[in-house]
């Protein structure tokens, strides 16, 4: 059994029902909208975010879920999908998960409107059902994701990023949404309980590990759907690079910054930067930090009684670190 299937096994029924509810939550009276949202749903990814919602909900409540849990998972997925559609416009990207992106098929104007539509559908799903606590969790996540992206853009211009700023960027940009999934899962069944904050922290730690793993892919030779060196070409400051920059002497530092600023489209120079980062302990350092986040996340899980749901979440934490793409 594939690891994703193993993780999903204790919530297989909920995930099937969720897919039906999710499609309904996107529906509209406008035929063009329905055509596009059906296209999006049919090209879904692994659906890790709703899986977090259901696994956490069931772990903290001895296997119970409620309608709020389904709505929470739908809200997360609607808003996450909206951000992906908008990201593809911002990045001028024509592909998403191996298929044409919405903006590639229907142009930017329609893609932006679709993103806005999905965002408003998510908000209204919470408001119409008085799930104001769930709405607050997801709204904070959306605000932080926007701040994280803008902070990254601001810092990429100057290349003056410290390790502390890097952690703040990835906490906001990536970890905050996984944290929202987990706290939302807990809040859907045990509102205002200690589980809500514990699971938020758990999700944040996984998100941090997830993003560092993504950074490491930039230095791997595997075919992972992301070309090696793409972060360097885009002047993104990732942990392996930040560590090496902070350790380098004046001459090497100057060469690195000049390479990233002025020669990031030169394949040979990008390769030299990758080799330099590898040879100077950048990857080893990032792996150590990633493992620390993973270990902290697992420690939080250990405070819960053993169950199929906890086991699946442990598998999920390990999958984040060991995945090949």
XYZ file of N, CA, C and O in Angstrom, residues 167-294:
512
model
N 12.983 31.925 8.925
C 11.998 31.119 9.661
C 10.650 31.837 9.720
O 9.604 31.215 9.632
N 10.699 33.159 9.874
C 9.454 33.930 9.920
C 8.736 33.861 8.564
O 7.526 33.696 8.501
N 9.504 33.949 7.474
C 8.918 33.864 6.124
C 8.242 32.509 5.932
O 7.089 32.438 5.511
N 8.953 31.417 6.247
C 8.366 30.090 5.968
C 7.248 29.756 6.958
O 6.324 29.033 6.622
N 7.342 30.330 8.176
C 6.240 30.117 9.129
C 4.961 30.721 8.554
O 3.906 30.083 8.555
N 5.081 31.951 8.042
C 3.892 32.619 7.504
C 3.467 32.029 6.165
O 2.289 31.781 5.931
N 4.426 31.820 5.288
C 4.125 31.456 3.897
C 3.610 30.027 3.751
O 2.698 29.754 2.985
N 4.195 29.108 4.511
C 3.876 27.684 4.349
C 3.264 27.065 5.599
O 2.216 26.429 5.542
N 3.921 27.278 6.739
C 3.521 26.560 7.961
C 2.161 27.009 8.483
O 1.410 26.216 9.047
N 1.820 28.265 8.248
C 0.581 28.794 8.825
C -0.669 28.074 8.287
O -1.635 27.893 9.018
N -0.628 27.628 7.034
C -1.812 26.953 6.480
C -1.958 25.539 7.062
O -3.068 25.108 7.384
N -0.834 24.830 7.227
C -0.905 23.486 7.827
C -1.299 23.611 9.306
O -2.080 22.808 9.823
N -0.788 24.667 9.968
C -1.186 24.932 11.359
C -2.691 25.177 11.440
O -3.366 24.684 12.346
N -3.224 25.920 10.462
C -4.669 26.193 10.431
C -5.470 24.911 10.244
O -6.499 24.705 10.889
N -4.993 24.013 9.358
C -5.689 22.726 9.152
C -5.813 21.960 10.465
O -6.880 21.421 10.783
N -4.709 21.893 11.188
C -4.676 21.070 12.405
C -5.489 21.712 13.533
O -6.245 21.016 14.217
N -5.343 23.031 13.721
C -6.110 23.678 14.794
C -7.598 23.673 14.448
O -8.457 23.506 15.311
N -7.902 23.813 13.150
C -9.290 23.787 12.693
C -9.914 22.403 12.912
O -11.073 22.293 13.326
N -9.136 21.354 12.659
C -9.611 19.988 12.904
C -9.981 19.801 14.366
O -11.051 19.263 14.695
N -9.107 20.301 15.260
C -9.374 20.187 16.699
C -10.576 21.044 17.098
O -11.459 20.595 17.834
N -10.628 22.280 16.581
C -11.711 23.206 16.945
C -13.075 22.729 16.440
O -14.109 23.033 17.033
N -13.072 21.951 15.360
C -14.350 21.502 14.787
C -15.077 20.513 15.700
O -16.298 20.395 15.653
N -14.319 19.809 16.546
C -14.935 18.828 17.444
C -14.787 19.189 18.921
O -15.599 18.787 19.754
N -13.714 19.941 19.232
C -13.473 20.339 20.634
C -13.199 21.837 20.687
O -12.070 22.263 20.961
N -14.231 22.660 20.397
C -13.984 24.108 20.376
C -13.493 24.633 21.715
O -13.883 24.123 22.765
N -12.608 25.610 21.637
C -12.055 26.284 22.823
C -11.382 25.333 23.808
O -11.353 25.598 25.016
N -10.837 24.231 23.298
C -10.119 23.295 24.191
C -8.609 23.499 24.023
O -8.167 24.187 23.103
N -7.837 22.864 24.906
C -6.370 22.972 24.813
C -5.851 22.343 23.515
O -4.771 22.675 23.033
N -6.656 21.445 22.945
C -6.224 20.755 21.716
C -6.035 21.726 20.552
O -5.206 21.489 19.675
N -6.810 22.812 20.552
C -6.781 23.744 19.410
C -5.375 24.347 19.274
O -4.791 24.352 18.189
N -4.814 24.828 20.385
C -3.469 25.423 20.344
C -2.391 24.355 20.168
O -1.427 24.548 19.416
N -2.554 23.219 20.847
C -1.548 22.140 20.718
C -1.435 21.679 19.267
O -0.331 21.480 18.735
N -2.573 21.545 18.620
C -2.572 21.087 17.228
C -2.116 22.180 16.259
O -1.533 21.902 15.226
N -2.360 23.441 16.630
C -1.841 24.539 15.807
C -0.309 24.486 15.793
O 0.327 24.567 14.742
N 0.266 24.290 16.972
C 1.732 24.222 17.098
C 2.269 23.012 16.337
O 3.285 23.095 15.632
N 1.585 21.892 16.467
C 1.963 20.660 15.760
C 2.010 20.912 14.244
O 2.982 20.595 13.565
N 0.946 21.530 13.717
C 0.877 21.809 12.284
C 1.964 22.779 11.834
O 2.536 22.627 10.748
N 2.230 23.767 12.677
C 3.275 24.747 12.339
C 4.643 24.068 12.206
O 5.396 24.338 11.263
N 4.935 23.170 13.141
C 6.231 22.466 13.109
C 6.360 21.606 11.850
O 7.413 21.581 11.204
N 5.278 20.924 11.476
C 5.316 20.119 10.245
C 5.520 21.023 9.032
O 6.272 20.706 8.122
N 4.823 22.154 9.037
C 4.946 23.103 7.927
C 6.364 23.611 7.758
O 6.851 23.764 6.627
N 7.037 23.876 8.869
C 8.442 24.338 8.822
C 9.323 23.253 8.210
O 10.138 23.518 7.320
N 9.141 22.018 8.681
C 9.927 20.893 8.149
C 9.637 20.702 6.657
O 10.539 20.466 5.852
N 8.367 20.826 6.285
C 7.922 20.659 4.890
C 8.643 21.653 3.976
O 9.132 21.295 2.905
N 8.716 22.929 4.404
C 9.324 23.952 3.551
C 10.838 23.756 3.440
O 11.409 23.956 2.369
N 11.476 23.351 4.532
C 12.927 23.106 4.453
C 13.201 21.945 3.497
O 14.134 21.987 2.696
N 12.342 20.914 3.545
C 12.474 19.794 2.606
C 12.360 20.313 1.166
O 13.118 19.908 0.284
N 11.418 21.214 0.936
C 11.245 21.816 -0.388
C 12.508 22.566 -0.825
O 12.915 22.502 -1.976
N 13.114 23.282 0.126
C 14.360 24.008 -0.171
C 15.464 23.045 -0.601
O 16.252 23.344 -1.496
N 15.496 21.889 0.057
C 16.553 20.905 -0.240
C 16.421 20.340 -1.652
O 17.410 19.975 -2.278
N 15.170 20.278 -2.153
C 14.956 19.768 -3.516
C 15.706 20.609 -4.546
O 16.051 20.125 -5.619
N 15.947 21.885 -4.217
C 16.623 22.770 -5.166
C 18.063 22.325 -5.424
O 18.672 22.723 -6.410
N 18.554 21.486 -4.526
C 19.948 21.032 -4.639
C 20.057 19.565 -5.043
O 21.134 18.997 -5.073
N 18.897 18.937 -5.322
C 18.945 17.501 -5.645
C 18.947 17.309 -7.155
O 18.485 18.162 -7.905
N 19.432 16.171 -7.579
C 19.491 15.868 -9.016
C 18.293 15.020 -9.448
O 18.183 14.637 -10.595
N 17.397 14.691 -8.482
C 16.258 13.832 -8.829
C 15.260 14.598 -9.696
O 15.178 15.814 -9.647
N 14.496 13.847 -10.448
C 13.421 14.462 -11.229
C 12.210 14.624 -10.329
O 11.469 13.691 -10.093
N 12.021 15.809 -9.811
C 10.931 16.009 -8.841
C 9.916 17.024 -9.338
O 9.107 17.519 -8.587
N 10.000 17.342 -10.614
C 9.038 18.303 -11.151
C 9.456 19.741 -10.913
O 8.824 20.676 -11.357
N 10.542 19.935 -10.156
C 11.047 21.287 -9.925
C 12.506 21.304 -10.373
O 13.329 20.591 -9.803
N 12.857 22.076 -11.406
C 14.238 22.032 -11.901
C 15.235 22.437 -10.823
O 14.973 23.342 -10.031
N 16.366 21.768 -10.768
C 17.414 22.094 -9.808
C 17.866 23.535 -10.014
O 18.045 23.977 -11.134
N 18.038 24.258 -8.901
C 18.533 25.627 -8.978
C 17.474 26.670 -9.249
O 17.785 27.849 -9.399
N 16.207 26.279 -9.260
C 15.135 27.241 -9.591
C 15.032 28.346 -8.536
O 14.773 29.504 -8.851
N 15.252 27.998 -7.243
C 15.197 29.018 -6.187
C 16.303 30.052 -6.386
O 16.092 31.245 -6.161
N 17.475 29.579 -6.774
C 18.599 30.498 -7.003
C 18.273 31.417 -8.187
O 18.486 32.619 -8.130
N 17.719 30.817 -9.256
C 17.333 31.624 -10.437
C 16.309 32.693 -10.059
O 16.291 33.773 -10.620
N 15.434 32.353 -9.089
C 14.387 33.304 -8.671
C 14.839 34.180 -7.498
O 14.040 34.903 -6.902
N 16.108 34.080 -7.157
C 16.705 34.852 -6.041
C 16.002 34.598 -4.708
O 15.879 35.484 -3.871
N 15.517 33.362 -4.518
C 14.902 33.017 -3.231
C 16.010 32.576 -2.283
O 16.806 31.713 -2.625
N 16.004 33.148 -1.108
C 17.024 32.807 -0.121
C 16.531 31.631 0.720
O 15.609 31.782 1.526
N 17.109 30.473 0.516
C 16.685 29.280 1.254
C 17.720 28.947 2.331
O 18.836 29.468 2.324
N 17.350 28.061 3.248
C 18.187 27.800 4.430
C 19.607 27.332 4.092
O 20.568 27.841 4.679
N 19.808 26.382 3.152
C 21.188 25.975 2.855
C 22.064 27.156 2.419
O 23.216 27.285 2.834
N 21.479 28.035 1.626
C 22.206 29.199 1.107
C 22.476 30.220 2.208
O 23.582 30.765 2.312
N 21.475 30.468 3.057
C 21.624 31.438 4.157
C 22.745 30.996 5.095
O 23.599 31.786 5.494
N 22.745 29.702 5.428
C 23.770 29.175 6.331
C 25.170 29.389 5.743
O 26.077 29.894 6.415
N 25.326 29.036 4.477
C 26.651 29.136 3.831
C 27.077 30.602 3.704
O 28.241 30.927 3.926
N 26.124 31.481 3.377
C 26.438 32.920 3.293
C 26.939 33.453 4.638
O 27.894 34.228 4.688
N 26.293 33.004 5.716
C 26.680 33.477 7.052
C 28.036 32.931 7.501
O 28.702 33.526 8.338
N 28.423 31.778 6.949
C 29.697 31.153 7.327
C 30.854 31.597 6.424
O 32.012 31.468 6.797
N 30.532 32.086 5.236
C 31.569 32.347 4.226
C 32.450 33.539 4.597
O 32.012 34.457 5.301
N 33.701 33.527 4.100
C 34.556 34.700 4.286
C 34.108 35.797 3.309
O 33.261 35.570 2.447
N 34.732 36.972 3.435
C 34.301 38.147 2.678
C 34.312 37.909 1.168
O 33.372 38.262 0.462
N 35.376 37.263 0.694
C 35.550 37.043 -0.757
C 34.464 36.101 -1.297
O 33.817 36.384 -2.307
N 34.258 34.986 -0.601
C 33.250 34.010 -1.046
C 31.837 34.595 -0.964
O 31.000 34.350 -1.829
N 31.603 35.367 0.106
C 30.288 35.984 0.301
C 29.976 36.922 -0.864
O 28.877 36.910 -1.418
N 30.985 37.713 -1.229
C 30.827 38.668 -2.341
C 30.514 37.913 -3.642
O 29.634 38.298 -4.410
N 31.224 36.812 -3.860
C 31.026 35.996 -5.077
C 29.618 35.387 -5.096
O 28.942 35.408 -6.119
N 29.185 34.884 -3.927
C 27.852 34.278 -3.838
C 26.750 35.299 -4.128
O 25.855 35.047 -4.930
N 26.848 36.451 -3.465
C 25.810 37.485 -3.646
C 25.795 37.979 -5.091
O 24.729 38.137 -5.698
N 26.973 38.181 -5.662
C 27.071 38.617 -7.060
C 26.465 37.568 -7.998
O 25.756 37.891 -8.958
N 26.724 36.287 -7.689
C 26.181 35.186 -8.516
C 24.654 35.200 -8.497
O 24.006 35.052 -9.532
N 24.090 35.358 -7.300
C 22.625 35.294 -7.141
C 21.967 36.532 -7.750
O 20.932 36.442 -8.397
N 22.618 37.698 -7.556
C 22.019 38.947 -8.045
C 22.165 39.117 -9.551
O 21.217 39.491 -10.234
N 23.352 38.830 -10.062
C 23.656 39.219 -11.447
C 23.859 38.061 -12.422
O 23.904 38.286 -13.628
N 24.024 36.848 -11.887
C 24.311 35.716 -12.794
C 23.359 34.544 -12.559
O 23.710 33.397 -12.797
N 22.137 34.848 -12.050
C 21.220 33.757 -11.682
C 20.609 33.056 -12.897
O 19.936 32.051 -12.742
N 20.824 33.583 -14.077
C 20.302 32.907 -15.289
C 21.402 32.098 -15.985
O 21.162 31.387 -16.952
N 22.628 32.233 -15.470
C 23.785 31.535 -16.049
C 23.855 30.125 -15.448
O 24.185 29.956 -14.275
N 23.526 29.112 -16.261
C 23.433 27.728 -15.751
C 24.731 27.273 -15.088
O 24.712 26.626 -14.048
N 25.860 27.606 -15.703
C 27.157 27.174 -15.170
C 27.401 27.805 -13.795
O 27.816 27.144 -12.846
N 27.086 29.089 -13.689
C 27.298 29.802 -12.422
C 26.357 29.266 -11.337
O 26.772 29.085 -10.182
N 25.101 28.998 -11.701
C 24.143 28.438 -10.737
C 24.642 27.084 -10.231
O 24.576 26.778 -9.040
N 25.189 26.280 -11.143
C 25.751 24.976 -10.760
C 26.903 25.144 -9.776
O 27.040 24.382 -8.818
N 27.732 26.165 -10.020
C 28.871 26.442 -9.120
C 28.375 26.836 -7.730
O 28.946 26.426 -6.716
N 27.304 27.613 -7.687
C 26.722 28.019 -6.387
C 26.207 26.783 -5.650
O 26.458 26.602 -4.459
N 25.496 25.910 -6.381
C 24.956 24.680 -5.777
C 26.090 23.830 -5.205
O 26.015 23.343 -4.068
N 27.149 23.671 -5.972
C 28.313 22.887 -5.515
C 28.933 23.518 -4.274
O 29.280 22.830 -3.307
N 29.058 24.847 -4.279
C 29.645 25.560 -3.137
C 28.804 25.337 -1.877
O 29.342 25.072 -0.802
N 27.475 25.445 -2.028
C 26.562 25.252 -0.884
C 26.698 23.828 -0.337
O 26.782 23.612 0.874
N 26.741 22.855 -1.258
C 26.881 21.444 -0.845
C 28.202 21.211 -0.108
O 28.243 20.565 0.935
N 29.292 21.748 -0.667
C 30.636 21.495 -0.107
C 30.881 22.215 1.209
O 31.828 21.900 1.919
N 30.053 23.220 1.509
C 30.287 24.000 2.727
C 29.227 23.772 3.810
O 29.001 24.626 4.659
N 28.584 22.592 3.733
C 27.718 22.154 4.834
C 26.312 22.725 4.846
O 25.577 22.544 5.819
N 25.922 23.405 3.763
C 24.581 24.012 3.722
C 23.460 22.997 3.821
O 22.491 23.187 4.558
N 23.613 21.889 3.087
C 22.548 20.873 3.083
C 22.491 20.159 4.431
O 21.401 19.918 4.962
N 23.660 19.819 4.963
C 23.704 19.114 6.260
C 23.042 19.940 7.356
O 22.296 19.427 8.194
N 23.330 21.249 7.323
C 22.754 22.138 8.333
C 21.228 22.185 8.211
O 20.508 22.074 9.207
N 20.740 22.322 6.973
C 19.289 22.393 6.741
C 18.605 21.096 7.165
O 17.522 21.122 7.754
N 19.249 19.960 6.877
C 18.675 18.655 7.256
C 18.569 18.551 8.787
O 17.557 18.090 9.321
N 19.605 19.022 9.489
C 19.590 18.997 10.959
C 18.409 19.808 11.498
O 17.689 19.373 12.399
N 18.210 20.999 10.936
C 17.100 21.863 11.383
C 15.747 21.220 11.072
O 14.820 21.260 11.885
N 15.640 20.637 9.870
C 14.399 19.969 9.467
C 14.076 18.830 10.442
O 12.929 18.678 10.885
N 15.085 18.055 10.788
C 14.897 16.938 11.724
C 14.441 17.422 13.107
O 13.668 16.754 13.788
N 14.938 18.602 13.515
C 14.537 19.161 14.819
C 13.040 19.496 14.827
O 12.333 19.205 15.790
N 12.584 20.128 13.745
C 11.153 20.451 13.648
C 10.315 19.171 13.646
O 9.265 19.102 14.288
N 10.785 18.172 12.913
C 10.076 16.890 12.847
C 9.972 16.270 14.248
O 8.901 15.810 14.659
